[in-house]
CSV table of C-alpha atoms and ligand atoms in Angstrom, one decimal:
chain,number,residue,atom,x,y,z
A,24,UNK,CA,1.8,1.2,0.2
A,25,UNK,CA,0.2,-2.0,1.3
A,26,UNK,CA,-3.7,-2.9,0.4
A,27,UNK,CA,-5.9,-2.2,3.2
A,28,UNK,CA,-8.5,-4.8,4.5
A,29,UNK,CA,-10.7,-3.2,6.9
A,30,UNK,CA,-13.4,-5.0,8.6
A,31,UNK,CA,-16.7,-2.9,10.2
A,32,UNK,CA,-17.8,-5.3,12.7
A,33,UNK,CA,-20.5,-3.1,13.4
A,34,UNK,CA,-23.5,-3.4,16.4
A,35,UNK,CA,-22.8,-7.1,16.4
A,36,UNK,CA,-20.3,-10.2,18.4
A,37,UNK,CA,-23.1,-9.8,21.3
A,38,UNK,CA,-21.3,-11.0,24.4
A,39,UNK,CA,-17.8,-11.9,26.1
A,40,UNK,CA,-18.1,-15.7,24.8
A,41,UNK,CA,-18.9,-14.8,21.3
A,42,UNK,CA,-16.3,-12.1,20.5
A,43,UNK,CA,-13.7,-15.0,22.1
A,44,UNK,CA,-15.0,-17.4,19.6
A,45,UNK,CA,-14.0,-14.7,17.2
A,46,UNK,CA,-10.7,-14.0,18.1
A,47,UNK,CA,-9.7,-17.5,18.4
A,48,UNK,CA,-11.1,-18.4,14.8
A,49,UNK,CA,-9.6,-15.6,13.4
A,50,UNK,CA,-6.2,-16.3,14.9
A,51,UNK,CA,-6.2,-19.7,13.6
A,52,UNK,CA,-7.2,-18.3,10.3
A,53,UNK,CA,-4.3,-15.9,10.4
A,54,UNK,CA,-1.5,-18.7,11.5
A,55,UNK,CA,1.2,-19.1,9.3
A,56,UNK,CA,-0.1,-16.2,6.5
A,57,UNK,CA,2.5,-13.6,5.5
A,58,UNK,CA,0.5,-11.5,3.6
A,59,UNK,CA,3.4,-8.8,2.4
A,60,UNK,CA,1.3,-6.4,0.4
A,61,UNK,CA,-2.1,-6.4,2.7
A,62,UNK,CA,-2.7,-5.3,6.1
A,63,UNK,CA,-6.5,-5.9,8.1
A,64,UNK,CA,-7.4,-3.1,10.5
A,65,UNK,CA,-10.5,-4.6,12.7
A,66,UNK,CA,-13.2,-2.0,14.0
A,67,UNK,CA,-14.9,-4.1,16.6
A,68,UNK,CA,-17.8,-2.2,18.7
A,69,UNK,CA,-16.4,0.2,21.6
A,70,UNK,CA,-17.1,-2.7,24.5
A,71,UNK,CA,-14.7,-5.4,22.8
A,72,UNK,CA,-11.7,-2.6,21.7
A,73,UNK,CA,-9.7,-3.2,25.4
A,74,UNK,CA,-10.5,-7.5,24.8
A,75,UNK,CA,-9.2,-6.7,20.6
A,76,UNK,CA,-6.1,-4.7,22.5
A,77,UNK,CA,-4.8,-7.8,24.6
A,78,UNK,CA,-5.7,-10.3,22.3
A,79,UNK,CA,-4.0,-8.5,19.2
A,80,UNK,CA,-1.4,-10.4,17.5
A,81,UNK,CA,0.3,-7.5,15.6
A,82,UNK,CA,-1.2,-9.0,12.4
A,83,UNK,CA,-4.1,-7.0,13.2
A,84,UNK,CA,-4.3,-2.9,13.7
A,85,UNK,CA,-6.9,-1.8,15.4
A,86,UNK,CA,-9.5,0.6,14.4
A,87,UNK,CA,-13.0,2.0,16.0
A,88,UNK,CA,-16.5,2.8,14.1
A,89,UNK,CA,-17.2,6.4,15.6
A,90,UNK,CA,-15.7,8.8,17.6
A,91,UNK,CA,-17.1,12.1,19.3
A,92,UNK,CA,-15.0,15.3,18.5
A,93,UNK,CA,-13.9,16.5,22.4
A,94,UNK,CA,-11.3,15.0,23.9
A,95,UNK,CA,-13.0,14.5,27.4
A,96,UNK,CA,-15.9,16.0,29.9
A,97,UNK,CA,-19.8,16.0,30.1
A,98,UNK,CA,-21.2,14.1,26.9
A,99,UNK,CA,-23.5,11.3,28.1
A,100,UNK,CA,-22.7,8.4,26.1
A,101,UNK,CA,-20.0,9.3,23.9
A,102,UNK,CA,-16.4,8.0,23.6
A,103,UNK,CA,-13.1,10.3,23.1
A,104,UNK,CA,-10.5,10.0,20.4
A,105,UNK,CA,-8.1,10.2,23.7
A,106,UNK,CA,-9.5,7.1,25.0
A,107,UNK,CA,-9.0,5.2,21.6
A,108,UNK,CA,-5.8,6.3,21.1
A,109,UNK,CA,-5.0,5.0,24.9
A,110,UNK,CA,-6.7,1.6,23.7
A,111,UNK,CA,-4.1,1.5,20.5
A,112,UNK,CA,-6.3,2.6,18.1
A,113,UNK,CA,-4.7,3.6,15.2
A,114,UNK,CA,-8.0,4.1,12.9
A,115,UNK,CA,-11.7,5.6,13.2
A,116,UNK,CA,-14.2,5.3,10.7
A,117,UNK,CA,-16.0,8.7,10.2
A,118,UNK,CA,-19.1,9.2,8.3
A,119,UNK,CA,-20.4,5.4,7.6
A,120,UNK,CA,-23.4,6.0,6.1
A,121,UNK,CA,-25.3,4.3,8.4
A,122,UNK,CA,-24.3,7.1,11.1
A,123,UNK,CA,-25.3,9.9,8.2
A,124,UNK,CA,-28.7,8.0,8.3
A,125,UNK,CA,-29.7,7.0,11.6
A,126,UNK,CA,-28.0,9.6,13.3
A,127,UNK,CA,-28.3,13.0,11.2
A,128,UNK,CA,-24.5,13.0,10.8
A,129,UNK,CA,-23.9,16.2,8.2
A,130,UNK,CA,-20.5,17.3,6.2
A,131,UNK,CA,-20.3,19.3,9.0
A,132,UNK,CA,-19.9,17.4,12.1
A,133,UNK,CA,-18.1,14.8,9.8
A,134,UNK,CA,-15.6,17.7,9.4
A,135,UNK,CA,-15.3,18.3,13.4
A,136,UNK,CA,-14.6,14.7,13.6
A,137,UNK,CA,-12.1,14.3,11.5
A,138,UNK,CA,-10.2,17.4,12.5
A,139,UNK,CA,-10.3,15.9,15.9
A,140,UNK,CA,-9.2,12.8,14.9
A,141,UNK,CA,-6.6,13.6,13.2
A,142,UNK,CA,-5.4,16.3,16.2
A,143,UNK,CA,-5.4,13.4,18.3
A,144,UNK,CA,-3.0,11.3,16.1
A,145,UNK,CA,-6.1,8.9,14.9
A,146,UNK,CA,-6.2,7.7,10.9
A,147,UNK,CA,-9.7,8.7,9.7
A,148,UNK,CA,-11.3,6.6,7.3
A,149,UNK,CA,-13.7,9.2,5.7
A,150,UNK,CA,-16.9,7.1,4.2
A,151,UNK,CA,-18.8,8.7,1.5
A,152,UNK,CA,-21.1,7.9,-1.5
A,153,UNK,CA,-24.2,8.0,-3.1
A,154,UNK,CA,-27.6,6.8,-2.4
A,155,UNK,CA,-29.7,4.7,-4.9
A,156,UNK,CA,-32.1,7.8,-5.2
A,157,UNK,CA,-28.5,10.1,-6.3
A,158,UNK,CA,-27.4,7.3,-8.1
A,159,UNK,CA,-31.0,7.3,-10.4
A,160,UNK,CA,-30.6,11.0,-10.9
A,161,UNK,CA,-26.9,11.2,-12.0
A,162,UNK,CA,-25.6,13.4,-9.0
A,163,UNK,CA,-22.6,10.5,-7.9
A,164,UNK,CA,-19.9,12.7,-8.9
A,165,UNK,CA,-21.8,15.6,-7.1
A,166,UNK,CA,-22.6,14.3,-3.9
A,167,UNK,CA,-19.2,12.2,-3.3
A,168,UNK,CA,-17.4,15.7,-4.3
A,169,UNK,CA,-19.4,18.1,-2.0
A,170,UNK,CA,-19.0,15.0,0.9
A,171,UNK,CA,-15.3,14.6,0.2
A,172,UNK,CA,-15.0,18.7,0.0
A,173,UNK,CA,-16.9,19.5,3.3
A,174,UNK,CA,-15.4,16.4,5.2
A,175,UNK,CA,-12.2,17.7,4.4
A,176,UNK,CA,-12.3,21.5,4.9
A,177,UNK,CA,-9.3,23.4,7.0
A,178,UNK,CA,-7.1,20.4,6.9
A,179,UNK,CA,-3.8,21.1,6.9
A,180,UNK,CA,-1.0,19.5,4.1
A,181,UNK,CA,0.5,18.0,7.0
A,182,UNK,CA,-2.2,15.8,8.2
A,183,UNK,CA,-2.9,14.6,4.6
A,184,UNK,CA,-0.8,11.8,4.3
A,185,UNK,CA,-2.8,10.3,7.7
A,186,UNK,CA,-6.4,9.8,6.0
A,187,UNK,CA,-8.1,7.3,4.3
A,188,UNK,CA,-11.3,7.8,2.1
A,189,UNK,CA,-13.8,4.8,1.1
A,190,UNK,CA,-15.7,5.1,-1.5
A,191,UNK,CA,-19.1,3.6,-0.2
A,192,UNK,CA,-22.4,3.6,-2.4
A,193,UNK,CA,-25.0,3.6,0.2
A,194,UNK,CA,-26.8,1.4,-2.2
A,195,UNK,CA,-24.5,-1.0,-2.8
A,196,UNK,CA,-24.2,-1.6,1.1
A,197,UNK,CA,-25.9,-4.8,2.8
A,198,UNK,CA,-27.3,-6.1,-0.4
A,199,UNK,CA,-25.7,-8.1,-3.2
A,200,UNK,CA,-25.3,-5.3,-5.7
A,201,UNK,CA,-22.0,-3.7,-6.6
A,202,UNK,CA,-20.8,-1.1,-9.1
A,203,UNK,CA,-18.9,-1.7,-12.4
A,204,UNK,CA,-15.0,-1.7,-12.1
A,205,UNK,CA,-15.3,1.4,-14.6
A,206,UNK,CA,-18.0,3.4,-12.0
A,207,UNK,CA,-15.4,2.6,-9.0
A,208,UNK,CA,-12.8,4.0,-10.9
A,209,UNK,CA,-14.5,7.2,-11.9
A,210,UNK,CA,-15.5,8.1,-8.5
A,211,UNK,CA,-11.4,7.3,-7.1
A,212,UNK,CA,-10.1,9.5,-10.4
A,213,UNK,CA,-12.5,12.4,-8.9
A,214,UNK,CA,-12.0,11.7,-5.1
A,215,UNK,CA,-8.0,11.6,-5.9
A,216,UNK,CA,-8.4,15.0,-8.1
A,217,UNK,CA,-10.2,16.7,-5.1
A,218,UNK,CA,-7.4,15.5,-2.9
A,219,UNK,CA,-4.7,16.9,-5.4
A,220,UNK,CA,-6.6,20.2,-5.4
A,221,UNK,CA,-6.9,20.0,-1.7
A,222,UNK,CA,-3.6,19.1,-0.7
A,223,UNK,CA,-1.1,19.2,-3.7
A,224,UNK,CA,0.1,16.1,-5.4
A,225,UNK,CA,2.9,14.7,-3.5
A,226,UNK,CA,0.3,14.2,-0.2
A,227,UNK,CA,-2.5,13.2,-2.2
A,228,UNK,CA,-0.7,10.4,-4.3
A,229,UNK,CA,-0.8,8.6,-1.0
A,230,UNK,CA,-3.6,8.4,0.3
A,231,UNK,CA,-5.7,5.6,0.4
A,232,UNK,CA,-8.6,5.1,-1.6
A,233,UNK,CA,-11.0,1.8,-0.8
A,234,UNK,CA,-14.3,0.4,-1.9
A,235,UNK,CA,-16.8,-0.8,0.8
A,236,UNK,CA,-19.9,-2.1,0.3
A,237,UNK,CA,-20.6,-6.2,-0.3
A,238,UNK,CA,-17.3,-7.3,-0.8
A,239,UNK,CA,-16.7,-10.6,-0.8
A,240,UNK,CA,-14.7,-13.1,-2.2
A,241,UNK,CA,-16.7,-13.4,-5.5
A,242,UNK,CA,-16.7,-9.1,-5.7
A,243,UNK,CA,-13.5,-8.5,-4.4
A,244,UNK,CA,-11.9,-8.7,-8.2
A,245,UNK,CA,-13.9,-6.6,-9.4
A,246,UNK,CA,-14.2,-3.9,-7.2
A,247,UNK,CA,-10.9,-3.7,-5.5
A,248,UNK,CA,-8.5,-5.4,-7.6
A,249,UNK,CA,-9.5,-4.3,-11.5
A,250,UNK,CA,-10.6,-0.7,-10.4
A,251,UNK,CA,-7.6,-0.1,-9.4
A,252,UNK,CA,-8.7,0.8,-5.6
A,253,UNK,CA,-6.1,0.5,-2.3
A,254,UNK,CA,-8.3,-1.6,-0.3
A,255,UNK,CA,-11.6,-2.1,1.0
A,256,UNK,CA,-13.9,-1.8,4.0
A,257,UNK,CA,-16.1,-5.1,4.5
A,258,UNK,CA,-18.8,-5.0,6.6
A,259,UNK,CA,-20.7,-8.3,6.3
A,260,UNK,CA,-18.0,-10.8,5.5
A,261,UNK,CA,-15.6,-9.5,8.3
A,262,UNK,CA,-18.1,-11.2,11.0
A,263,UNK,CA,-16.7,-14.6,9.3
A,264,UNK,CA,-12.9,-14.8,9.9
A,265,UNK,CA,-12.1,-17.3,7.1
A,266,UNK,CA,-13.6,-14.9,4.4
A,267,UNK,CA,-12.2,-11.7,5.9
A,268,UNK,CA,-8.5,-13.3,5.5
A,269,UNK,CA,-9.2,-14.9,2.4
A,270,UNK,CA,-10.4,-11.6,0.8
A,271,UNK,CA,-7.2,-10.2,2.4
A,272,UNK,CA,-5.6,-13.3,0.5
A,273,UNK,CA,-6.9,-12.3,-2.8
A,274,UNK,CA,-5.7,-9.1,-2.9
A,275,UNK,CA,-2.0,-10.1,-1.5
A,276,UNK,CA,-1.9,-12.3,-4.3
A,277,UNK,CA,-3.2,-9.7,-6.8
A,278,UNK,CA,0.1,-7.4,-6.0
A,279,UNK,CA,2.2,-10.6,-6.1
A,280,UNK,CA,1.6,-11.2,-9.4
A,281,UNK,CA,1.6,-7.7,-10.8
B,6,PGA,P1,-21.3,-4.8,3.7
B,6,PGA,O1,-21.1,-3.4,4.5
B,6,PGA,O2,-19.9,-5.3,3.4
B,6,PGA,O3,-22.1,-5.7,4.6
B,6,PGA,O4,-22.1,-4.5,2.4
B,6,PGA,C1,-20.1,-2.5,4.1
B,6,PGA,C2,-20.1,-1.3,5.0
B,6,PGA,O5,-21.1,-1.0,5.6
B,6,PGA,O6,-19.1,-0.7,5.2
């Protein structure tokens, strides 16, 4: 299974000119790398998926940062897991904690989400972890489980193998603060148990397990490469081309040499 970079562009890359400064940066940062054992997945905002489409160089997948849970009709303002797929999405992030917070988003409409998603042939990337406030009262290993539990309910064995799941701290997000290796690790043994439970080993031996939440090339070793994890979502660093591949980089190498 290859290591899975994906970068959360987020509310940001503000007009035509500047997301084509992007792309071409990042393309000249990607020329010539064969990275073997990593793969980035880019979730630009909504406006810039058709312009991410065309310009995509198939060492890129595409991905989007929300999704509503109809396929089409009267919902002012949202966007359809239909019209992603027909933009070649192949990924939608689901429950960033930033759309828990802002937005109200519960387990519940995380669920609808990704039962939609996945209906519509779209790998969910299922975001959940703990605030500081859980974190200071010793309920991690509660809240990730009921998140991961509620997110997940009524999907099939089938669909398993399609999701993704990042483990997220909501605390360690947009700050300089990460988790030990060993804490990482502890919240993928229990995400990967729940999954087993869920889903029965052979399904849930494969899917995907990052860690989000200021990675950068400094972090990346230790919370991607020696806890063990099959990725990570950046946020932050994916706005800046040359550290998005070179994280990528790093965790190539780190499967070269194992
Ligand atoms: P960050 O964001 O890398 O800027 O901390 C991560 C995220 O929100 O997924």
């Amino acid at each position: 299974m290859k290591k899975l970079i994906v970068g959360n562009l987020k509310m940001n890359l503000l007009s035509p000119e500047e997301r084509e400064r992007y792309l071409s940066w990042l393309k000249k940062e990607l020329a010539g790398r064969k990275d073997k054992h990593s793969e980035i997945v880019l979730c630009p905002p909504f406006v810039h998926l058709e312009a991410f489409k065309k310009w995509n160089n198939r060492k890129v997948r595409l991905g989007a940062q929300d999704m509503f849970p109809e396929s089409k009709g009267s919902y002012t303002g949202e966007i359809s897991p239909v019209m992603l797929k027909n933009l070649s999405c192949e990924y939608v992030i689901i429950g960033h904690s930033e759309r828990r917070r802002y937005f109200g988003e519960s387990n519940g409409a995380i669920n609808l989400k990704i039962a939609s998603a996945l209906k519509n042939g779209l790998k969910p990337i299922l975001c959940v972890g703990e605030t500081r406030e859980e974190k200071e009262s010793e309920q991690t290993l509660s809240v990730i489980s009921n998140q991961v539990k509620e997110a997940l309910l009524g999907v099939s064995r089938a669909k398993a193998e399609q999701i993704v799941v990042a483990y997220e701290p909501v605390w360690a997000i947009g700050g300089d603060k990460v988790p030990t290796a060993n804490e990482i690790m502890e919240a993928k043994l229990l995400i990967r148990k729940i999954l087993v439970d869920l889903f029965g080993k052979k399904y849930a031996e494969s899917t995907p397990i990052l860690y989000g939440g200021s990675v950068n090339t400094k972090t990346v070793g230790g919370v991607c490469i020696d806890s063990g994890m099959d990725g990570v979502l950046i946020g932050r660093e994916s706005l800046q081309p040359h550290e998005l591949v070179k994280i990528s980089g790093i965790i190539n190498d780190s499967c070269v040499l194992k």
